[in-house]
Every structure is written in structure tokens, then in C-alpha cells.
PDB file of C-alpha atoms in Angstrom:
ATOM      1  CA  MET P 133       0.000   0.000   0.000  1.00 56.00           C
ATOM      2  CA  CYS P 134       1.453   3.375  -0.903  1.00 85.00           C
ATOM      3  CA  THR P 135      -1.208   6.035  -0.299  1.00 94.00           C
ATOM      4  CA  ILE P 136      -4.096   6.223   2.182  1.00 97.00           C
ATOM      5  CA  VAL P 137      -6.607   9.064   2.495  1.00 98.00           C
ATOM      6  CA  LEU P 138      -8.788   9.262   5.586  1.00 98.00           C
ATOM      7  CA  SER P 139     -11.797  11.449   6.366  1.00 98.00           C
ATOM      8  CA  PHE P 140     -12.738  11.146  10.023  1.00 98.00           C
ATOM      9  CA  ALA P 141     -15.933  12.974  11.035  1.00 98.00           C
ATOM     10  CA  PRO P 142     -17.397  11.288  14.149  1.00 97.00           C
ATOM     11  CA  ASP P 143     -20.625  13.321  14.136  1.00 96.00           C
ATOM     12  CA  SER P 144     -21.561  12.640  10.510  1.00 97.00           C
ATOM     13  CA  ALA P 145     -23.742   9.964   8.936  1.00 98.00           C
ATOM     14  CA  TRP P 146     -20.540   8.412   7.491  1.00 98.00           C
ATOM     15  CA  PRO P 147     -17.957   9.044  10.218  1.00 98.00           C
ATOM     16  CA  LEU P 148     -15.183   7.085   8.523  1.00 98.00           C
ATOM     17  CA  LEU P 149     -14.144   7.233   4.874  1.00 98.00           C
ATOM     18  CA  VAL P 150     -10.913   5.550   3.767  1.00 98.00           C
ATOM     19  CA  ALA P 151      -9.522   5.641   0.239  1.00 98.00           C
ATOM     20  CA  ALA P 152      -6.308   3.942  -0.832  1.00 97.00           C
ATOM     21  CA  ASN P 153      -4.223   3.211  -3.897  1.00 97.00           C
ATOM     22  CA  ARG P 154      -1.970   0.169  -3.744  1.00 96.00           C
ATOM     23  CA  ASP P 155       1.308   0.542  -5.614  1.00 92.00           C
ATOM     24  CA  GLU P 156       3.228  -2.702  -6.053  1.00 89.00           C
ATOM     25  CA  ARG P 157       5.116  -4.875  -8.500  1.00 88.00           C
ATOM     26  CA  LEU P 158       2.591  -5.625 -11.229  1.00 91.00           C
ATOM     27  CA  ASP P 159       3.568  -9.306 -11.372  1.00 90.00           C
ATOM     28  CA  ARG P 160       2.889  -9.899  -7.656  1.00 90.00           C
ATOM     29  CA  PRO P 161      -0.394 -11.866  -7.503  1.00 94.00           C
ATOM     30  CA  TRP P 162      -3.281 -10.957  -5.221  1.00 96.00           C
ATOM     31  CA  ASP P 163      -6.998 -11.523  -4.655  1.00 97.00           C
ATOM     32  CA  ALA P 164      -9.664  -8.815  -4.595  1.00 97.00           C
ATOM     33  CA  PRO P 165     -11.264  -8.074  -1.200  1.00 98.00           C
ATOM     34  CA  GLY P 166     -13.150 -11.010   0.248  1.00 97.00           C
ATOM     35  CA  ARG P 167     -13.394 -13.285   3.297  1.00 97.00           C
ATOM     36  CA  HIS P 168     -10.189 -15.138   2.537  1.00 97.00           C
ATOM     37  CA  TRP P 169      -9.198 -16.268   6.057  1.00 97.00           C
ATOM     38  CA  PRO P 170     -11.309 -19.147   7.471  1.00 96.00           C
ATOM     39  CA  ASP P 171      -9.832 -18.587  10.936  1.00 96.00           C
ATOM     40  CA  ARG P 172     -10.886 -14.919  10.776  1.00 97.00           C
ATOM     41  CA  PRO P 173     -14.383 -15.019   9.224  1.00 97.00           C
ATOM     42  CA  ALA P 174     -15.306 -11.457  10.269  1.00 97.00           C
ATOM     43  CA  ILE P 175     -12.545  -9.890   8.137  1.00 98.00           C
ATOM     44  CA  VAL P 176     -12.885  -8.739   4.520  1.00 98.00           C
ATOM     45  CA  GLY P 177      -9.712  -7.683   2.746  1.00 98.00           C
ATOM     46  CA  GLY P 178      -7.486  -7.986  -0.254  1.00 97.00           C
ATOM     47  CA  ARG P 179      -5.148 -10.983  -0.017  1.00 97.00           C
ATOM     48  CA  ASP P 180      -1.544 -11.118  -1.139  1.00 95.00           C
ATOM     49  CA  HIS P 181      -0.606 -14.496  -2.663  1.00 93.00           C
ATOM     50  CA  VAL P 182       3.050 -14.281  -1.676  1.00 90.00           C
ATOM     51  CA  ALA P 183       2.617 -14.134   2.099  1.00 91.00           C
ATOM     52  CA  GLY P 184      -1.139 -14.549   2.569  1.00 94.00           C
ATOM     53  CA  GLY P 185      -1.734 -11.282   4.407  1.00 96.00           C
ATOM     54  CA  SER P 186      -3.566  -8.083   3.489  1.00 97.00           C
ATOM     55  CA  TRP P 187      -2.674  -4.495   2.651  1.00 96.00           C
ATOM     56  CA  LEU P 188      -6.147  -3.178   3.548  1.00 98.00           C
ATOM     57  CA  ALA P 189      -9.020  -4.831   5.403  1.00 98.00           C
ATOM     58  CA  LEU P 190     -12.313  -4.188   7.189  1.00 98.00           C
ATOM     59  CA  ASN P 191     -14.080  -6.211   9.861  1.00 98.00           C
ATOM     60  CA  ASP P 192     -17.767  -6.626  10.606  1.00 97.00           C
ATOM     61  CA  SER P 193     -17.525  -4.198  13.541  1.00 97.00           C
ATOM     62  CA  GLY P 194     -16.536  -1.363  11.198  1.00 98.00           C
ATOM     63  CA  VAL P 195     -12.810  -1.240  12.007  1.00 98.00           C
ATOM     64  CA  VAL P 196     -10.491  -0.521   9.068  1.00 98.00           C
ATOM     65  CA  ALA P 197      -6.763  -1.348   9.050  1.00 98.00           C
ATOM     66  CA  GLY P 198      -4.227  -0.653   6.315  1.00 97.00           C
ATOM     67  CA  VAL P 199      -0.450  -1.011   6.177  1.00 96.00           C
ATOM     68  CA  MET P 200       2.167   0.796   4.089  1.00 94.00           C
ATOM     69  CA  ASN P 201       5.919   0.517   3.615  1.00 89.00           C
ATOM     70  CA  ARG P 202       8.150   3.227   5.021  1.00 86.00           C
ATOM     71  CA  VAL P 203      10.895   4.845   2.933  1.00 74.00           C
ATOM     72  CA  GLY P 204      13.523   2.337   1.818  1.00 61.00           C
ATOM     73  CA  SER P 205      11.680  -0.776   2.975  1.00 56.00           C
ATOM     74  CA  LEU P 206       9.954  -2.096  -0.143  1.00 64.00           C
ATOM     75  CA  GLY P 207       9.586  -5.858  -0.290  1.00 66.00           C
ATOM     76  CA  PRO P 208      10.316  -8.711   2.128  1.00 65.00           C
ATOM     77  CA  ALA P 209      13.548  -9.250   4.056  1.00 69.00           C
ATOM     78  CA  PRO P 210      15.136 -12.426   5.450  1.00 76.00           C
ATOM     79  CA  GLY P 211      14.202 -13.077   9.058  1.00 80.00           C
ATOM     80  CA  LYS P 212      11.339 -10.552   9.054  1.00 84.00           C
ATOM     81  CA  ARG P 213       7.633 -11.319   9.293  1.00 94.00           C
ATOM     82  CA  SER P 214       5.243 -10.179   6.569  1.00 93.00           C
ATOM     83  CA  ARG P 215       3.698  -6.755   7.174  1.00 94.00           C
ATOM     84  CA  GLY P 216       0.497  -8.140   5.677  1.00 95.00           C
ATOM     85  CA  GLU P 217      -0.083  -9.892   9.010  1.00 97.00           C
ATOM     86  CA  LEU P 218      -0.580  -6.592  10.811  1.00 98.00           C
ATOM     87  CA  PRO P 219      -4.080  -5.655   9.541  1.00 98.00           C
ATOM     88  CA  LEU P 220      -5.278  -9.192  10.343  1.00 98.00           C
ATOM     89  CA  ILE P 221      -3.879  -8.977  13.876  1.00 98.00           C
ATOM     90  CA  ALA P 222      -5.520  -5.573  14.387  1.00 98.00           C
ATOM     91  CA  LEU P 223      -8.911  -6.648  13.068  1.00 98.00           C
ATOM     92  CA  GLU P 224      -9.302  -9.422  15.609  1.00 98.00           C
ATOM     93  CA  HIS P 225     -10.658  -6.576  17.779  1.00 98.00           C
ATOM     94  CA  ASP P 226     -14.094  -4.948  17.536  1.00 97.00           C
ATOM     95  CA  ASN P 227     -12.855  -1.373  18.070  1.00 98.00           C
ATOM     96  CA  ALA P 228      -9.937   0.723  16.863  1.00 98.00           C
ATOM     97  CA  THR P 229      -8.580   1.537  20.320  1.00 98.00           C
ATOM     98  CA  ALA P 230      -8.194  -2.109  21.322  1.00 98.00           C
ATOM     99  CA  ALA P 231      -6.659  -2.859  17.916  1.00 98.00           C
ATOM    100  CA  MET P 232      -4.186   0.018  18.324  1.00 98.00           C
ATOM    101  CA  ARG P 233      -3.142  -1.201  21.769  1.00 98.00           C
ATOM    102  CA  THR P 234      -2.405  -4.660  20.429  1.00 98.00           C
ATOM    103  CA  ILE P 235      -0.237  -3.307  17.608  1.00 98.00           C
ATOM    104  CA  ALA P 236       1.435  -0.830  19.988  1.00 98.00           C
ATOM    105  CA  ALA P 237       2.586  -3.702  22.209  1.00 98.00           C
ATOM    106  CA  LEU P 238       4.337  -5.598  19.394  1.00 98.00           C
ATOM    107  CA  ASP P 239       8.078  -5.788  18.846  1.00 97.00           C
ATOM    108  CA  ALA P 240       8.440  -3.594  15.759  1.00 96.00           C
ATOM    109  CA  GLY P 241      11.798  -5.225  15.053  1.00 95.00           C
ATOM    110  CA  ALA P 242      10.023  -8.388  13.936  1.00 96.00           C
ATOM    111  CA  TRP P 243       8.911  -6.587  10.761  1.00 95.00           C
ATOM    112  CA  ARG P 244      10.503  -4.276   8.238  1.00 90.00           C
ATOM    113  CA  SER P 245       9.508  -0.682   8.955  1.00 92.00           C
ATOM    114  CA  PHE P 246       5.863   0.155   8.348  1.00 95.00           C
ATOM    115  CA  ASN P 247       3.157   2.782   8.660  1.00 96.00           C
ATOM    116  CA  MET P 248      -0.326   1.722   9.620  1.00 97.00           C
ATOM    117  CA  LEU P 249      -3.802   3.222   9.845  1.00 98.00           C
ATOM    118  CA  ILE P 250      -6.388   1.823  12.262  1.00 98.00           C
ATOM    119  CA  ALA P 251      -9.766   3.575  12.507  1.00 98.00           C
ATOM    120  CA  ASP P 252     -13.443   3.109  13.271  1.00 98.00           C
ATOM    121  CA  ARG P 253     -16.490   5.322  13.875  1.00 98.00           C
ATOM    122  CA  HIS P 254     -15.043   6.771  17.082  1.00 98.00           C
ATOM    123  CA  ALA P 255     -11.241   6.952  16.790  1.00 98.00           C
ATOM    124  CA  ALA P 256      -8.434   7.020  14.226  1.00 98.00           C
ATOM    125  CA  TYR P 257      -4.775   6.156  14.818  1.00 98.00           C
ATOM    126  CA  TYR P 258      -1.580   6.391  12.772  1.00 98.00           C
ATOM    127  CA  ILE P 259       1.088   3.897  13.792  1.00 98.00           C
ATOM    128  CA  SER P 260       4.741   3.855  12.748  1.00 97.00           C
ATOM    129  CA  GLY P 261       6.908   0.784  13.225  1.00 95.00           C
ATOM    130  CA  LEU P 262      10.501   1.896  12.816  1.00 94.00           C
ATOM    131  CA  GLY P 263      12.113  -1.537  12.841  1.00 91.00           C
ATOM    132  CA  TYR P 264      13.012  -1.523  16.532  1.00 93.00           C
ATOM    133  CA  ALA P 265      11.381  -1.140  19.962  1.00 96.00           C
ATOM    134  CA  THR P 266       7.594  -0.771  19.967  1.00 97.00           C
ATOM    135  CA  PRO P 267       5.570   1.153  17.365  1.00 97.00           C
ATOM    136  CA  GLU P 268       4.928   4.876  17.740  1.00 97.00           C
ATOM    137  CA  ILE P 269       1.272   5.932  18.026  1.00 98.00           C
ATOM    138  CA  MET P 270      -0.437   9.123  16.875  1.00 98.00           C
ATOM    139  CA  MET P 271      -4.141   9.848  17.385  1.00 98.00           C
ATOM    140  CA  LEU P 272      -5.635  11.580  14.350  1.00 98.00           C
ATOM    141  CA  GLU P 273      -7.979  14.505  14.885  1.00 98.00           C
ATOM    142  CA  PRO P 274     -11.234  14.806  12.922  1.00 98.00           C
ATOM    143  CA  GLY P 275     -10.614  15.998   9.374  1.00 98.00           C
ATOM    144  CA  VAL P 276      -9.032  14.781   6.163  1.00 98.00           C
ATOM    145  CA  HIS P 277      -5.574  13.195   6.375  1.00 98.00           C
ATOM    146  CA  MET P 278      -3.259  11.610   3.857  1.00 98.00           C
ATOM    147  CA  ALA P 279      -0.239   9.363   4.330  1.00 96.00           C
ATOM    148  CA  ALA P 280       2.330   7.397   2.374  1.00 91.00           C
ATOM    149  CA  THR P 281       5.899   6.411   3.318  1.00 90.00           C
ATOM    150  CA  THR P 282       6.448   8.929   6.132  1.00 93.00           C
ATOM    151  CA  GLY P 283       4.181  10.580   8.717  1.00 93.00           C
ATOM    152  CA  PRO P 284       0.618  11.712   8.025  1.00 97.00           C
ATOM    153  CA  ASP P 285       0.009  14.963   6.118  1.00 98.00           C
ATOM    154  CA  ASP P 286       3.691  15.270   5.167  1.00 96.00           C
ATOM    155  CA  MET P 287       3.544  18.022   2.572  1.00 96.00           C
ATOM    156  CA  ALA P 288       7.173  17.336   1.571  1.00 95.00           C
ATOM    157  CA  ILE P 289       5.956  14.169  -0.176  1.00 94.00           C
ATOM    158  CA  PRO P 290       5.028  15.377  -3.698  1.00 94.00           C
ATOM    159  CA  ARG P 291       1.796  13.382  -3.986  1.00 94.00           C
ATOM    160  CA  ILE P 292       0.610  14.605  -0.583  1.00 96.00           C
ATOM    161  CA  GLY P 293       1.673  18.201  -1.154  1.00 96.00           C
ATOM    162  CA  ARG P 294      -0.260  18.185  -4.408  1.00 96.00           C
ATOM    163  CA  HIS P 295      -3.339  16.135  -3.552  1.00 97.00           C
ATOM    164  CA  LEU P 296      -4.123  16.602   0.142  1.00 98.00           C
ATOM    165  CA  PRO P 297      -5.477  20.129  -0.485  1.00 98.00           C
ATOM    166  CA  ARG P 298      -7.567  18.676  -3.330  1.00 98.00           C
ATOM    167  CA  PHE P 299      -9.107  16.026  -1.096  1.00 98.00           C
ATOM    168  CA  ARG P 300      -9.811  18.622   1.570  1.00 98.00           C
ATOM    169  CA  GLU P 301     -11.494  20.909  -0.954  1.00 98.00           C
ATOM    170  CA  ALA P 302     -13.496  18.145  -2.646  1.00 97.00           C
ATOM    171  CA  VAL P 303     -17.092  17.434  -1.752  1.00 97.00           C
ATOM    172  CA  ARG P 304     -17.041  14.795   0.994  1.00 97.00           C
ATOM    173  CA  PRO P 305     -18.318  11.519  -0.514  1.00 97.00           C
ATOM    174  CA  VAL P 306     -21.613  10.039   0.597  1.00 97.00           C
ATOM    175  CA  PRO P 307     -21.366   6.355  -0.334  1.00 97.00           C
ATOM    176  CA  PRO P 308     -22.168   4.906  -2.756  1.00 95.00           C
ATOM    177  CA  ASP P 309     -21.281   8.146  -4.594  1.00 97.00           C
ATOM    178  CA  TRP P 310     -17.480   8.348  -4.380  1.00 97.00           C
ATOM    179  CA  THR P 311     -17.040  10.456  -7.518  1.00 97.00           C
ATOM    180  CA  SER P 312     -15.330  13.445  -5.904  1.00 97.00           C
ATOM    181  CA  TRP P 313     -12.597  11.185  -4.527  1.00 97.00           C
ATOM    182  CA  THR P 314     -12.292   8.477  -7.163  1.00 97.00           C
ATOM    183  CA  GLN P 315     -11.506  11.149  -9.749  1.00 96.00           C
ATOM    184  CA  LEU P 316      -8.522  12.169  -7.622  1.00 97.00           C
ATOM    185  CA  LEU P 317      -7.476   8.569  -6.970  1.00 97.00           C
ATOM    186  CA  SER P 318      -7.457   8.017 -10.751  1.00 97.00           C
ATOM    187  CA  ASP P 319      -5.240  11.047 -11.481  1.00 95.00           C
ATOM    188  CA  ARG P 320      -2.201  10.179 -13.628  1.00 94.00           C
ATOM    189  CA  SER P 321      -1.372  13.729 -14.603  1.00 93.00           C
ATOM    190  CA  LEU P 322       2.195  14.982 -14.330  1.00 88.00           C
ATOM    191  CA  PRO P 323       4.558  16.035 -12.823  1.00 92.00           C
ATOM    192  CA  ALA P 324       6.073  12.599 -12.317  1.00 89.00           C
ATOM    193  CA  GLY P 325       6.329  11.627  -8.687  1.00 88.00           C
ATOM    194  CA  SER P 326       3.170  13.475  -7.718  1.00 93.00           C
ATOM    195  CA  GLU P 327       0.670  11.129  -9.378  1.00 93.00           C
ATOM    196  CA  LEU P 328      -1.705   9.189  -7.147  1.00 94.00           C
ATOM    197  CA  ASN P 329      -2.339   6.659  -9.905  1.00 95.00           C
ATOM    198  CA  ILE P 330       1.183   5.618 -10.868  1.00 93.00           C
ATOM    199  CA  PRO P 331       1.588   4.430 -14.471  1.00 93.00           C
ATOM    200  CA  PRO P 332       3.626   1.260 -15.052  1.00 93.00           C
ATOM    201  CA  ARG P 333       7.348   1.907 -14.670  1.00 89.00           C
ATOM    202  CA  SER P 334       9.858  -0.966 -14.695  1.00 90.00           C
ATOM    203  CA  GLY P 335       7.146  -3.433 -13.692  1.00 90.00           C
ATOM    204  CA  PHE P 336       5.812  -1.307 -10.820  1.00 90.00           C
ATOM    205  CA  GLY P 337       2.683   0.825 -10.599  1.00 93.00           C
ATOM    206  CA  THR P 338      -0.786   1.265  -9.138  1.00 95.00           C
ATOM    207  CA  CYS P 339      -2.373  -2.186  -9.188  1.00 96.00           C
ATOM    208  CA  SER P 340      -5.651  -1.521  -7.330  1.00 97.00           C
ATOM    209  CA  SER P 341      -7.681   1.163  -5.574  1.00 98.00           C
ATOM    210  CA  SER P 342     -10.239   1.120  -2.759  1.00 98.00           C
ATOM    211  CA  ALA P 343     -12.878   3.416  -1.266  1.00 98.00           C
ATOM    212  CA  ILE P 344     -14.377   2.273   2.055  1.00 98.00           C
ATOM    213  CA  GLY P 345     -17.186   3.952   4.002  1.00 98.00           C
ATOM    214  CA  VAL P 346     -18.308   3.042   7.519  1.00 98.00           C
ATOM    215  CA  PRO P 347     -21.760   4.415   8.472  1.00 98.00           C
ATOM    216  CA  ALA P 348     -22.714   5.758  11.892  1.00 98.00           C
ATOM    217  CA  ASP P 349     -25.713   3.421  11.928  1.00 97.00           C
ATOM    218  CA  TRP P 350     -24.481   0.037  13.177  1.00 94.00           C
ATOM    219  CA  ASN P 351     -27.405  -1.631  11.385  1.00 93.00           C
ATOM    220  CA  ALA P 352     -26.491  -0.145   8.003  1.00 95.00           C
ATOM    221  CA  PRO P 353     -23.953  -1.898   5.770  1.00 94.00           C
ATOM    222  CA  ALA P 354     -20.482  -0.553   5.134  1.00 97.00           C
ATOM    223  CA  SER P 355     -19.480   0.369   1.578  1.00 97.00           C
ATOM    224  CA  TRP P 356     -16.397  -0.817  -0.325  1.00 98.00           C
ATOM    225  CA  TYR P 357     -15.784   0.141  -3.938  1.00 98.00           C
ATOM    226  CA  PHE P 358     -12.771  -1.493  -5.557  1.00 98.00           C
ATOM    227  CA  ALA P 359     -10.804  -1.022  -8.767  1.00 98.00           C
ATOM    228  CA  ALA P 360      -9.037  -4.268  -9.704  1.00 97.00           C
ATOM    229  CA  GLY P 361      -6.281  -2.481 -11.590  1.00 96.00           C
ATOM    230  CA  ALA P 362      -5.347   1.078 -12.461  1.00 96.00           C
ATOM    231  CA  PRO P 363      -8.570   2.921 -11.548  1.00 97.00           C
ATOM    232  CA  ASP P 364      -8.596   5.152 -14.627  1.00 96.00           C
ATOM    233  CA  ARG P 365      -8.497   2.010 -16.773  1.00 96.00           C
ATOM    234  CA  VAL P 366     -10.848  -0.422 -15.014  1.00 97.00           C
ATOM    235  CA  GLY P 367     -13.198   1.717 -12.892  1.00 97.00           C
ATOM    236  CA  TYR P 368     -14.708   0.834  -9.514  1.00 98.00           C
ATOM    237  CA  ARG P 369     -17.168  -1.899  -8.585  1.00 97.00           C
ATOM    238  CA  PRO P 370     -18.879  -2.646  -5.244  1.00 97.00           C
ATOM    239  CA  ILE P 371     -17.525  -5.454  -3.091  1.00 97.00           C
ATOM    240  CA  ASP P 372     -20.080  -7.830  -1.600  1.00 93.00           C
ATOM    241  CA  LEU P 373     -19.619  -7.441   2.160  1.00 94.00           C
ATOM    242  CA  GLY P 374     -22.155 -10.091   3.097  1.00 82.00           C
ATOM    243  CA  GLY P 375     -21.398 -11.798   6.406  1.00 69.00           C
ATOM    244  CA  PRO P 376     -19.877 -15.267   6.857  1.00 59.00           C
ATOM    245  CA  GLY P 377     -21.961 -17.857   5.087  1.00 45.00           C
ATOM    246  CA  ALA P 378     -23.989 -15.201   3.252  1.00 45.00           C
TER     247      ALA P 378
END
């Protein structure tokens, strides 16, 4: 995962909106979001074939967890666990605060460095595992935030410096209408390095895109729209979030 956008508005009808573009080697196989883990039937997420984990996932309690690489840590490393485990570990909990506490207690040295978002209707956290000690925790205030390989809202990152103001100025989506955000997620316009939708370069590029909405009403379904490829090429389709056995 290379870019996550979060809108956290606890008093709104859709308190949590999460959008993300996954940038990865284009030959690395994966499955679209689904209930891929029989031992974790309440989790829906994309599944990586290489290590079996997820870059972005949602559970039936409305908790979202996504993981990103930090600068200089692309790919696996000998002796390190897969970062795709981290969203699955977090989403064993039914609220973001309990999930954050579990991740915060881990030995960050067991994984290559990572950034992580954990959020629900009531709280949002940004977690940085620096490859040693325990992860660092930041609580995110209500508003629109954007993160990639460093800390949240880092305007020195070209894609954030360019696009975070655009997301903040855009009409806040009301799922299932994600148009104001999916247009930005699909942006391939130059200058190079500031695109959100990265065109193929040396076998690497944007390979999928997600837009997740969690409603305030616990009885209403969440919303996940997914592009199974570069979003400007394939468009978005709804993911069936039906419960286990549905």
C-alpha cells in the first residue's frame, strides 16, 4: 500500500471514509477483497498471494486497518515477518482503540519498517513501526488526512503536497457516490512523482484502488468500492460485504 486518504468525522452519517491506492510490483499476484481467512471469518480484505496477508481490510464491527511501507523498505527481508499480518492482527478486535493497543505492544523489530492506519467510527490512529522497539502511536484529529511512506500529512511528499489540499477541498463523498474522490485517486497527470495513480514503470505501478465507508448506523452496511487495476483504466465496482456464510 502506498497512499491512504482518511476522512474522520465522528458526528456525521458516514464518520469514517478511507480511500487507498496500492502501488506494487505488477507481477505480484493478489486476490480482490473477500473473506479469505477461514480462521478470521469477520474480516474482509485484499489478499496477497506471496505471504497470505492483506494491505487493507475491514471487519464486521466497522474497524479498518491498512499497512504501508516506510521509505527504503519495499519488499520482504530475510528473518522478518510479513507486514500483511498486521491488519489481520488488528482486526481481531471490535474497536480501533483495542486494535491500536495490540499493535502498539508488538516488537516492531520483527517486521521491516511500516506505517499503519487503524480507525473506526469513534477513533483514528496512525502507527509507525521503525524496525526496533515498539511502534509509535499518533491519534488523528477529525478531518481529512493523507499518508504514504512517512508521517501523516507530510507536505514534503510530492503526492501529498499536491493532492491533500484537493481532497480537503473536494465534496465529501456520501457512499455509494465516491465520484469526488475516485476522480482524484485516478489522477495520472504529471509532474512525475506526484501522481496518485502511478503508471507502469519498470514493472511497478498502481495495481488496485479502494474506497471504504463506515456508516454511523451500526445496522447499516459498510461500503467498499474497488478497482481491480489502475482505476482510470478499469473503474470501480462494489464489493459484496455479506457476512460469513452469506
